[in-house]
XYZ file of C-alpha atoms in Angstrom:
636
model
C 88.364 -35.063 -22.437
C 87.280 -32.435 -19.858
C 90.925 -31.513 -19.317
C 91.388 -30.977 -23.051
C 88.261 -28.826 -23.247
C 89.399 -26.768 -20.275
C 92.733 -26.215 -21.992
C 90.941 -25.086 -25.155
C 88.976 -22.570 -23.136
C 92.145 -21.112 -21.637
C 93.765 -20.870 -25.070
C 90.630 -19.247 -26.455
C 90.556 -16.633 -23.686
C 94.204 -15.880 -24.310
C 93.537 -15.407 -28.024
C 90.594 -13.114 -27.330
C 92.637 -11.219 -24.790
C 95.617 -10.741 -27.114
C 93.927 -10.192 -30.489
C 90.854 -8.250 -29.466
C 92.212 -5.965 -26.806
C 91.015 -2.399 -27.304
C 94.536 -1.093 -27.883
C 94.785 -3.405 -30.867
C 91.400 -2.183 -32.090
C 92.730 1.372 -31.869
C 95.622 0.516 -34.180
C 93.237 -1.230 -36.578
C 90.898 1.774 -36.532
C 93.744 4.086 -37.600
C 94.694 1.650 -40.335
C 91.040 1.467 -41.501
C 90.874 5.255 -41.974
C 94.059 5.276 -44.079
C 92.880 2.247 -46.098
C 89.472 3.879 -46.665
C 91.027 7.044 -48.094
C 93.369 5.011 -50.257
C 90.532 2.807 -51.599
C 88.357 5.852 -52.347
C 91.223 7.569 -54.176
C 91.753 4.394 -56.152
C 88.093 4.287 -57.157
C 87.992 7.939 -58.249
C 91.418 8.257 -59.908
C 93.308 5.943 -62.163
C 95.732 3.495 -60.629
C 98.785 5.471 -61.745
C 97.821 8.715 -59.967
C 96.422 7.149 -56.783
C 99.650 6.941 -54.763
C 100.742 10.485 -55.664
C 97.362 12.039 -54.779
C 97.124 9.985 -51.566
C 100.556 11.147 -50.385
C 99.791 14.776 -51.275
C 96.738 14.656 -48.987
C 98.296 12.576 -46.208
C 97.803 15.419 -43.685
C 94.060 15.405 -44.328
C 94.019 11.609 -43.945
C 95.999 11.799 -40.708
C 93.632 14.471 -39.369
C 90.638 12.294 -40.201
C 92.229 9.329 -38.404
C 92.892 11.502 -35.332
C 89.303 12.768 -35.339
C 87.890 9.210 -35.517
C 90.086 8.042 -32.637
C 89.136 11.107 -30.551
C 85.428 10.554 -31.185
C 85.679 6.860 -30.291
C 87.498 7.773 -27.074
C 84.911 10.449 -26.256
C 82.108 7.884 -26.569
C 84.062 5.299 -24.475
C 84.211 2.878 -27.389
C 87.562 1.527 -26.217
C 86.124 0.441 -22.873
C 83.517 -1.883 -24.343
C 84.160 -5.639 -24.478
C 83.039 -6.154 -28.044
C 82.775 -9.932 -27.720
C 79.741 -9.283 -25.477
C 78.450 -6.077 -27.125
C 74.737 -5.498 -27.678
C 72.532 -3.341 -29.853
C 72.976 -0.310 -27.620
C 76.749 -0.509 -27.919
C 76.576 -0.646 -31.711
C 74.149 2.274 -31.717
C 76.623 4.403 -29.747
C 79.405 3.296 -32.085
C 77.379 4.459 -35.096
C 76.808 7.860 -33.461
C 80.524 8.194 -32.638
C 81.471 7.496 -36.279
C 78.850 9.966 -37.540
C 80.242 12.631 -35.201
C 83.767 11.926 -36.506
C 82.695 12.315 -40.140
C 81.598 15.962 -39.801
C 84.909 17.606 -38.724
C 86.871 15.364 -41.111
C 84.843 16.562 -44.115
C 84.851 20.167 -42.806
C 88.654 20.168 -42.472
C 89.122 18.923 -46.013
C 86.649 21.477 -47.360
C 88.396 24.256 -45.475
C 91.895 23.514 -46.747
C 91.308 21.927 -50.153
C 88.076 23.576 -51.326
C 87.494 21.394 -54.357
C 84.309 19.487 -55.049
C 86.445 16.633 -56.257
C 88.245 16.312 -52.949
C 85.015 16.863 -51.000
C 83.530 13.850 -52.779
C 86.636 11.775 -52.047
C 86.590 12.760 -48.374
C 82.859 12.088 -48.007
C 83.032 8.555 -49.400
C 86.244 7.825 -47.483
C 84.796 8.638 -44.032
C 81.587 6.706 -44.815
C 83.626 3.640 -45.798
C 85.824 4.072 -42.709
C 82.726 4.190 -40.449
C 81.316 1.037 -41.998
C 84.611 -0.825 -41.663
C 85.074 0.255 -38.016
C 81.601 -1.068 -37.179
C 82.184 -4.211 -39.239
C 85.435 -4.887 -37.378
C 83.564 -5.040 -34.046
C 80.900 -7.282 -35.547
C 83.564 -9.660 -36.809
C 85.091 -9.779 -33.307
C 81.700 -10.748 -31.827
C 80.974 -13.247 -34.619
C 84.293 -15.026 -34.105
C 83.619 -15.247 -30.377
C 80.061 -16.554 -30.925
C 81.189 -19.213 -33.403
C 83.961 -20.386 -31.128
C 81.582 -20.474 -28.143
C 79.153 -22.582 -30.170
C 81.943 -24.990 -31.081
C 83.066 -25.223 -27.461
C 79.468 -25.900 -26.366
C 79.018 -28.576 -29.022
C 82.232 -30.212 -27.872
C 80.689 -30.701 -24.426
C 77.848 -32.932 -25.638
C 75.468 -30.070 -24.937
C 71.794 -30.404 -24.116
C 69.390 -29.820 -26.999
C 67.153 -26.958 -25.944
C 63.735 -25.702 -27.024
C 62.706 -22.221 -25.884
C 58.976 -21.539 -25.520
C 58.359 -17.897 -26.340
C 60.313 -16.012 -29.015
C 60.190 -12.544 -27.496
C 62.730 -10.293 -25.828
C 63.316 -12.656 -22.890
C 64.038 -15.570 -25.226
C 66.488 -13.430 -27.206
C 68.279 -12.561 -23.960
C 68.546 -16.245 -23.053
C 69.910 -16.992 -26.523
C 72.448 -14.212 -26.152
C 73.577 -15.455 -22.732
C 73.962 -19.005 -24.034
C 75.963 -17.787 -27.050
C 78.250 -15.582 -24.978
C 78.920 -18.016 -22.132
C 80.941 -21.081 -23.083
C 80.102 -22.667 -19.734
C 76.368 -22.913 -20.524
C 75.906 -26.426 -21.802
C 73.129 -25.825 -24.359
C 72.497 -25.962 -28.093
C 69.323 -24.029 -28.908
C 67.443 -26.101 -31.496
C 64.158 -24.213 -31.959
C 61.567 -21.807 -30.606
C 57.853 -22.358 -30.012
C 55.574 -19.320 -29.942
C 51.817 -18.813 -30.273
C 52.186 -15.567 -32.245
C 51.284 -16.394 -35.853
C 53.374 -13.444 -37.065
C 56.480 -15.184 -35.713
C 55.837 -18.478 -37.498
C 59.050 -19.594 -39.287
C 60.766 -16.385 -38.148
C 64.472 -16.679 -37.330
C 65.859 -15.234 -34.091
C 69.666 -15.139 -34.017
C 69.828 -18.101 -36.361
C 67.189 -20.199 -34.564
C 63.788 -20.777 -36.179
C 60.307 -20.549 -34.630
C 58.970 -23.984 -35.550
C 55.510 -24.098 -33.986
C 53.109 -23.083 -31.223
C 52.482 -24.522 -27.760
C 50.410 -27.247 -29.393
C 53.488 -28.427 -31.345
C 55.738 -28.733 -28.279
C 55.195 -32.465 -27.746
C 55.738 -33.264 -31.442
C 58.822 -31.039 -31.771
C 60.368 -32.446 -28.588
C 60.117 -35.947 -30.016
C 61.148 -35.171 -33.610
C 64.108 -32.942 -32.682
C 65.240 -35.089 -29.721
C 64.958 -32.173 -27.288
C 66.573 -32.693 -23.871
C 65.312 -29.586 -22.101
C 62.553 -26.998 -22.512
C 62.828 -23.436 -21.204
C 59.635 -21.410 -20.815
C 60.598 -17.771 -21.448
C 57.267 -15.972 -21.041
C 57.571 -13.770 -17.924
C 54.685 -11.523 -19.001
C 52.250 -14.354 -19.792
C 49.133 -14.827 -17.672
C 49.208 -17.452 -14.940
C 46.627 -19.500 -16.821
C 48.780 -19.541 -19.977
C 51.874 -20.484 -17.991
C 50.035 -23.340 -16.284
C 48.725 -24.695 -19.581
C 52.153 -24.544 -21.218
C 53.775 -26.268 -18.231
C 51.188 -29.038 -18.421
C 51.882 -29.477 -22.156
C 55.647 -29.573 -21.528
C 55.089 -32.175 -18.812
C 53.699 -34.513 -21.463
C 57.215 -34.757 -22.928
C 60.183 -36.584 -21.434
C 62.157 -33.332 -21.264
C 63.400 -31.449 -18.231
C 61.266 -28.311 -17.977
C 62.593 -24.995 -16.680
C 60.895 -21.628 -16.418
C 61.753 -17.949 -16.286
C 60.046 -16.272 -13.296
C 57.354 -13.630 -13.711
C 58.397 -10.084 -14.567
C 57.652 -8.944 -10.990
C 60.001 -11.572 -9.560
C 62.741 -10.747 -12.074
C 62.583 -7.029 -11.294
C 62.587 -7.805 -7.562
C 65.610 -10.119 -7.743
C 67.529 -7.884 -10.128
C 69.944 -10.544 -11.382
C 70.745 -11.571 -14.940
C 68.222 -13.534 -16.969
C 69.911 -16.923 -17.217
C 70.612 -17.163 -13.471
C 66.906 -16.717 -12.680
C 65.770 -19.660 -14.787
C 64.802 -22.540 -12.503
C 63.062 -25.871 -12.587
C 59.283 -25.835 -12.677
C 57.752 -26.673 -9.299
C 54.276 -27.611 -8.210
C 53.568 -24.028 -7.063
C 53.828 -22.920 -10.720
C 50.893 -25.193 -11.558
C 48.779 -24.029 -8.615
C 49.852 -20.384 -8.438
C 47.328 -17.589 -8.565
C 47.651 -13.892 -9.225
C 50.002 -12.137 -6.737
C 48.258 -10.844 -3.621
C 47.928 -7.100 -3.223
C 48.080 -6.172 0.438
C 47.114 -2.940 2.122
C 50.396 -2.543 3.977
C 49.235 0.659 5.613
C 46.284 -1.095 7.264
C 48.363 -4.100 8.363
C 51.176 -1.902 9.630
C 48.641 0.225 11.444
C 47.640 -2.550 13.836
C 51.010 -4.381 14.090
C 53.682 -1.655 14.190
C 55.039 -1.089 17.720
C 52.637 -3.711 19.134
C 53.330 -6.826 21.208
C 52.327 -9.798 19.041
C 51.974 -13.397 20.261
C 51.901 -16.297 17.788
C 50.954 -19.717 19.162
C 52.288 -22.703 17.239
C 54.893 -20.228 16.004
C 57.329 -22.941 14.961
C 54.849 -24.654 12.621
C 54.390 -24.123 8.901
C 51.770 -21.363 9.067
C 52.926 -19.992 12.404
C 56.553 -19.545 11.335
C 55.579 -17.818 8.078
C 53.221 -15.540 10.012
C 56.155 -14.631 12.255
C 58.297 -13.782 9.212
C 55.553 -11.624 7.729
C 54.830 -9.905 11.049
C 58.483 -8.935 11.490
C 58.290 -7.005 8.216
C 55.799 -4.652 9.891
C 58.115 -3.842 12.842
C 56.233 -5.025 15.953
C 57.440 -3.817 19.326
C 58.100 -7.453 20.210
C 57.180 -10.804 18.684
C 56.508 -13.655 21.116
C 56.783 -17.111 19.523
C 54.980 -19.768 21.573
C 55.378 -23.466 20.750
C 55.529 -26.804 22.548
C 58.052 -28.231 20.051
C 61.401 -26.607 20.777
C 63.324 -27.665 17.642
C 61.201 -25.730 15.153
C 60.952 -22.779 17.521
C 64.735 -22.711 17.894
C 65.303 -22.811 14.124
C 62.890 -19.904 13.650
C 64.535 -17.964 16.471
C 67.981 -18.314 14.857
C 66.594 -17.256 11.474
C 64.827 -14.157 12.817
C 67.762 -13.214 15.071
C 70.034 -13.124 12.021
C 67.557 -11.120 9.968
C 66.438 -8.718 12.710
C 69.386 -8.338 15.135
C 67.923 -5.129 16.623
C 64.453 -6.576 17.221
C 64.957 -10.197 18.210
C 61.827 -12.233 18.985
C 61.088 -13.844 22.339
C 60.652 -17.631 22.128
C 58.509 -19.297 24.790
C 58.193 -23.068 25.121
C 54.737 -23.837 26.480
C 51.558 -25.825 25.897
C 48.246 -24.118 25.223
C 46.697 -26.782 27.494
C 48.522 -25.337 30.517
C 46.343 -22.473 31.774
C 48.701 -21.475 34.580
C 51.636 -21.213 32.159
C 49.546 -19.162 29.729
C 48.507 -16.803 32.541
C 52.173 -16.209 33.377
C 52.991 -15.514 29.703
C 50.096 -13.065 29.259
C 50.930 -11.321 32.526
C 54.590 -10.938 31.507
C 54.171 -9.860 27.869
C 50.615 -8.420 27.854
C 50.212 -8.991 24.077
C 48.145 -6.565 22.006
C 47.522 -9.187 19.295
C 47.319 -12.990 19.378
C 47.515 -15.204 16.297
C 46.441 -18.688 17.365
C 47.755 -21.373 14.989
C 48.615 -24.121 17.517
C 46.483 -27.249 16.953
C 46.507 -30.969 16.264
C 45.695 -31.089 12.529
C 46.395 -34.637 11.345
C 43.023 -36.182 10.435
C 43.666 -39.970 10.852
C 45.687 -39.534 14.045
C 42.919 -37.487 15.631
C 40.394 -40.186 14.648
C 42.467 -42.604 16.719
C 42.997 -40.122 19.585
C 39.905 -37.893 19.649
C 40.385 -37.015 23.301
C 43.720 -35.350 22.491
C 42.068 -33.303 19.730
C 39.541 -32.010 22.279
C 42.145 -31.277 24.951
C 44.534 -29.492 22.599
C 42.309 -27.891 19.994
C 39.162 -27.059 21.963
C 40.465 -26.424 25.460
C 43.786 -25.000 24.262
C 41.779 -22.409 22.324
C 39.438 -21.891 25.290
C 42.431 -21.207 27.587
C 43.867 -18.642 25.175
C 40.486 -16.958 24.726
C 40.096 -16.597 28.498
C 43.600 -15.120 28.802
C 43.051 -12.720 25.915
C 39.805 -11.509 27.491
C 41.315 -11.196 30.975
C 44.360 -9.212 29.830
C 42.433 -7.014 27.340
C 44.164 -8.232 24.214
C 43.120 -5.984 21.320
C 42.805 -8.674 18.603
C 42.585 -12.461 18.763
C 42.800 -14.285 15.411
C 42.305 -18.042 15.323
C 43.391 -20.048 12.269
C 40.635 -22.461 11.252
C 40.243 -24.921 8.374
C 37.855 -25.879 5.589
C 37.532 -29.231 7.375
C 35.401 -27.426 9.988
C 32.618 -27.112 7.403
C 30.181 -30.037 7.596
C 32.976 -32.077 9.219
C 33.309 -35.814 8.721
C 36.261 -36.167 11.105
C 37.093 -35.307 14.700
C 39.822 -32.836 13.767
C 37.441 -30.770 11.619
C 34.701 -30.979 14.218
C 36.999 -29.768 17.012
C 38.045 -26.815 14.853
C 34.360 -26.002 14.364
C 33.933 -26.050 18.155
C 36.946 -23.711 18.386
C 35.135 -21.341 16.026
C 32.113 -21.462 18.351
C 34.325 -20.693 21.366
C 35.896 -17.709 19.623
C 32.551 -16.366 18.318
C 30.854 -16.665 21.704
C 33.729 -14.911 23.499
C 33.010 -11.802 21.462
C 29.641 -11.215 23.127
C 30.984 -9.866 26.422
C 34.547 -8.838 25.678
C 36.482 -5.796 24.516
C 38.782 -8.083 22.515
C 38.077 -8.493 18.799
C 37.769 -12.280 18.442
C 37.783 -13.571 14.843
C 38.526 -16.751 12.870
C 40.220 -17.126 9.482
C 39.307 -20.239 7.552
C 41.219 -21.699 4.612
C 42.142 -25.043 3.047
C 45.324 -27.023 2.551
C 48.667 -25.265 2.438
C 51.344 -26.439 0.008
C 54.388 -27.879 1.723
C 53.046 -27.566 5.275
C 53.892 -30.186 7.873
C 51.804 -33.296 7.263
C 50.571 -32.145 3.850
C 50.460 -34.409 0.830
C 53.294 -32.756 -1.144
C 56.207 -33.761 1.151
C 54.811 -37.323 1.317
C 54.570 -37.607 -2.479
C 58.126 -36.294 -2.845
C 59.460 -38.883 -0.402
C 57.589 -41.650 -2.180
C 59.015 -40.512 -5.534
C 62.546 -40.375 -4.091
C 62.094 -43.933 -2.821
C 61.013 -45.164 -6.251
C 57.272 -45.254 -5.562
C 54.540 -46.100 -5.594
C 52.815 -42.785 -4.948
C 49.675 -43.431 -2.901
C 46.442 -41.470 -3.218
C 43.335 -42.209 -1.211
C 40.890 -41.863 -4.120
C 41.250 -40.693 -7.735
C 38.193 -38.466 -7.332
C 39.329 -36.636 -4.209
C 39.856 -32.859 -4.491
C 41.288 -30.244 -2.162
C 41.727 -26.485 -2.055
C 45.363 -25.338 -1.967
C 47.306 -22.154 -1.415
C 50.958 -21.428 -0.672
C 52.187 -20.765 2.868
C 53.168 -17.109 2.161
C 49.816 -16.449 0.459
C 47.849 -17.886 3.395
C 49.904 -15.916 5.929
C 49.547 -12.644 4.049
C 45.792 -13.054 3.740
C 45.506 -13.843 7.451
C 47.294 -10.580 8.268
C 45.049 -8.661 5.873
C 41.866 -10.293 7.196
C 42.834 -9.357 10.757
C 42.950 -5.702 9.734
C 39.221 -5.922 8.900
C 38.267 -7.489 12.241
C 35.460 -5.916 14.218
C 34.736 -9.005 16.300
C 32.845 -12.258 15.807
C 33.565 -12.776 12.099
C 34.703 -15.900 10.337
C 36.878 -14.727 7.478
C 36.933 -17.111 4.538
C 39.857 -16.957 2.121
C 39.405 -17.431 -1.599
C 41.161 -20.729 -2.264
C 40.578 -20.668 -6.017
C 39.573 -23.848 -7.802
C 39.775 -27.259 -6.096
C 42.644 -29.465 -7.280
C 42.393 -33.194 -7.894
C 44.991 -34.942 -5.705
C 45.526 -37.588 -8.398
C 46.485 -34.850 -10.893
C 48.789 -33.363 -8.274
C 50.566 -36.717 -7.932
C 50.938 -37.064 -11.727
C 52.383 -33.571 -12.059
C 54.877 -34.123 -9.242
C 56.099 -37.333 -10.891
C 56.500 -35.568 -14.241
C 58.238 -32.589 -12.641
C 60.713 -35.069 -11.155
C 61.628 -36.138 -14.700
C 59.843 -39.494 -14.400
C 56.935 -41.122 -16.236
C 53.693 -42.204 -14.626
C 53.099 -45.935 -15.019
C 56.621 -46.587 -16.312
C 59.017 -45.172 -13.717
C 56.553 -44.557 -10.879
C 53.086 -46.034 -10.265
C 50.161 -44.274 -8.603
C 48.150 -46.547 -6.300
C 44.700 -45.898 -4.790
C 44.559 -46.948 -1.141
C 41.006 -45.929 -0.153
C 39.633 -43.056 1.900
C 41.043 -42.727 5.399
C 38.887 -42.614 8.527
C 37.072 -39.288 8.685
C 38.092 -38.243 5.183
C 35.683 -36.933 2.562
C 36.040 -36.524 -1.185
C 35.331 -32.791 -1.349
C 36.077 -29.990 1.110
C 33.835 -26.955 1.575
C 34.655 -23.474 2.823
C 31.215 -22.291 3.964
C 28.428 -23.921 5.888
C 24.986 -23.835 4.289
C 23.549 -21.684 7.068
C 26.281 -19.073 6.745
C 25.943 -16.122 4.401
C 28.860 -14.644 2.526
C 29.689 -10.945 2.342
C 32.534 -9.165 0.608
C 35.369 -7.196 2.126
C 37.470 -4.561 0.365
C 39.896 -7.358 -0.570
C 38.864 -9.583 -3.481
C 40.222 -12.741 -1.834
C 38.719 -12.313 1.636
C 35.054 -12.870 2.486
C 33.052 -12.923 5.711
C 30.820 -15.821 6.662
C 28.118 -14.783 9.089
C 28.402 -16.976 12.209
C 25.646 -18.775 14.101
C 24.878 -17.169 17.457
C 25.527 -19.425 20.459
C 24.605 -18.495 24.010
C 27.386 -18.661 26.588
C 25.330 -21.003 28.778
C 24.997 -23.390 25.827
C 28.725 -23.218 25.204
C 29.598 -23.848 28.860
C 27.330 -26.904 28.984
C 28.803 -28.226 25.761
C 32.383 -27.743 26.988
C 31.562 -29.480 30.260
C 30.311 -32.562 28.369
C 33.337 -32.537 26.100
C 35.718 -32.291 29.061
C 34.144 -35.278 30.791
C 34.108 -37.266 27.539
C 37.782 -36.503 26.837
C 38.739 -37.649 30.334
C 36.892 -40.936 29.826
C 39.357 -42.159 27.186
C 36.415 -43.865 25.428
C 36.661 -42.976 21.721
C 33.025 -43.725 20.934
C 31.790 -41.688 23.895
C 34.084 -38.825 22.853
C 32.790 -38.877 19.264
C 29.202 -38.943 20.543
C 29.932 -35.794 22.567
C 31.521 -34.136 19.526
C 28.492 -35.047 17.390
C 26.189 -33.510 19.991
C 28.261 -30.314 20.042
C 28.481 -30.033 16.235
C 25.138 -30.953 14.601
C 26.733 -30.860 11.122
C 29.354 -33.466 12.128
C 28.746 -36.642 10.106
C 30.346 -39.813 11.422
C 31.111 -42.364 8.737
C 32.238 -45.910 9.093
C 35.343 -46.407 6.967
C 36.771 -49.455 5.302
C 40.308 -50.348 6.388
C 42.910 -48.671 4.164
C 45.910 -50.375 2.559
C 48.342 -47.596 3.342
C 48.009 -44.157 4.869
C 48.292 -41.230 2.440
C 47.320 -37.695 3.516
C 45.359 -35.524 1.114
């Protein structure tokens, strides 16, 4: 069957190529002018005199034909592929014909000077213009009808387009003109009441967003395309959620900004809906001048540079042309992959990759002495909540003392800025990981008191798609046929995308004066259970039928709701609407040193309860909870 269809396509292309070549159109255009004059003569004179009068004025007819051909050539009408022509092409064609009419009528008036012949000439050129335009329309119509037949022959997907504006019309045009696109457009859905029951290129607007589920079922729709690039993010989210209630595959046209940035044709930019579309917020506006001002031509060190946040920070930093980027990581595989990527993209400014542990003070001293970084972005940390509950000593050694080592080096070598990445789990922590990150914040804040370095923290919540996050786990569980496990149906988390988090970190650092905790606007909290349902639907499956969602209970150290600010911290604005400053609690260096000494001894004891007691003493807001055993681990 496919072979037969392929053969039909070849035959069709040959027919189009042979019949509708522009040289053939030229011959037809000449014939149209002669036929137009003959028909007009026939209408004005009786049938017996028509041939005689036509032959007597054959020079005028020939001149008119020559003028039309010259005008069409002048306007490049014989270079256009009329099977794919658009409104602009037909507009130019109309102008070319109008231009041709004037000298044709003027010539006849000059040599024949009779009102009778003027009238004949006028009507003849008007009819000729109409027929020339009609000929091109017929060419396009034949192509469109044949394309539709070819598409139907391929058992095409039944398509609903949401949005009946310009973008939808472009999609419809691309589908009609490309026999390889396997779609039959069945209907439109649009919220504009003025478009209700309107017909766009033969396809009717049959309802609004609230009719999508009903229409999909009644019309047996296979796929839905959302063609609303100018819609607000809130509208797009709501429409996606409605479409997800159907059994259809859902695709979306990117926002207008993305389309203009990519610069490719409309149909190639349409993609499947992903979870970021449901959680996306308004695009971030960065002050590139401020960011470039402190990064350009500077030596920048990123710890944990191979990780999710660290690697994206490295990519963003390279856009601002640092003198050198130093990528520090203990895990060589990720660091190597990032090195290869950045080497390809920036062959004239390749980064330095250093394999090292932030626990190793001597190694860090050597690195700081060699590279003398102006700026340090500290992202290296143990972040997995349940694992750190089981190994709290490692969380202290890596998170707390790794940060302490870097802070000492930054102070000793007069680093200009030191930016530590913190987490919302540091606020009123119920787990060791969050508590150790809160201690890291204390270390960084206290270091500011007697140092020239600007020490700051940037705190935000979960990052979509990062290592150890819930999204990759859910996707694996869906691929394996389920079930998808959530800890609790009520649990919520703040989310942002990796690029968004990295960009805001860079912007926040530009505001640093020393000692601040910058808090990023994470938007509204998202219910993890809803996230799981949406991922299942986006995979083309049905919750409860194809894939089950199972509650497995809260994990050790996990709480239902995350917070971004402690109660005792104030909140002040910055010049950026998504970055705020939480006023830190002052801690004396002697207090910090005593606390670190207790933590060091506790971590060396390898006694988990003793370690957690020391953490609780260091972080008064740390709440230890006894947890019930869980059925199966599921990060949130």
